[in-house]
Phi, psi and omega in degrees: 000131181246110185307320181294335182268345186306317182288347180278173174239172179295354177273346180280140182300325179299320178292313181300315179296319178300312181296322182287351175286346181264130178297330180295323177295315179297318178297316179298315179297319177298319178297311180299314181299316178299316179300312182288330174294332174282319188284314189301320177301329176292325176294317176299313182301320182269008179056037176282146186249351175204156178216128178253130181236132176247132177235126183229166175209183186307307183255341178078008183248344187240286186295309186296319176297322179295314179298318178301317178294316178303312182295315179301316179299316180297316182290323177297322179296314185279326185234074186297340180277351177285141170266116182247124180241125179252128177242133183253087187308312187272354176234011185306324181294339179271346186271127177250109182276000000 
């Protein structure tokens, strides 16, 4: 826990950069990306129209929102026809859409 980062959320660049400094975060993101690259073609094949994914962490304000954003960005890049909606359950009141 880093006191200076506590008031921020996972949507802040400082949090995202901090997390990306860890090899474990990069490995986890590579695993998730690989998993969804395997899964999504099956959804297309079966004509499925939605997939709900939940990502959580201890407090829900730092790691999980950052990971959700990282994953959404990667999937938007690879699958531009997908509509990807990210909801930040534990910081939603802080998010201005």
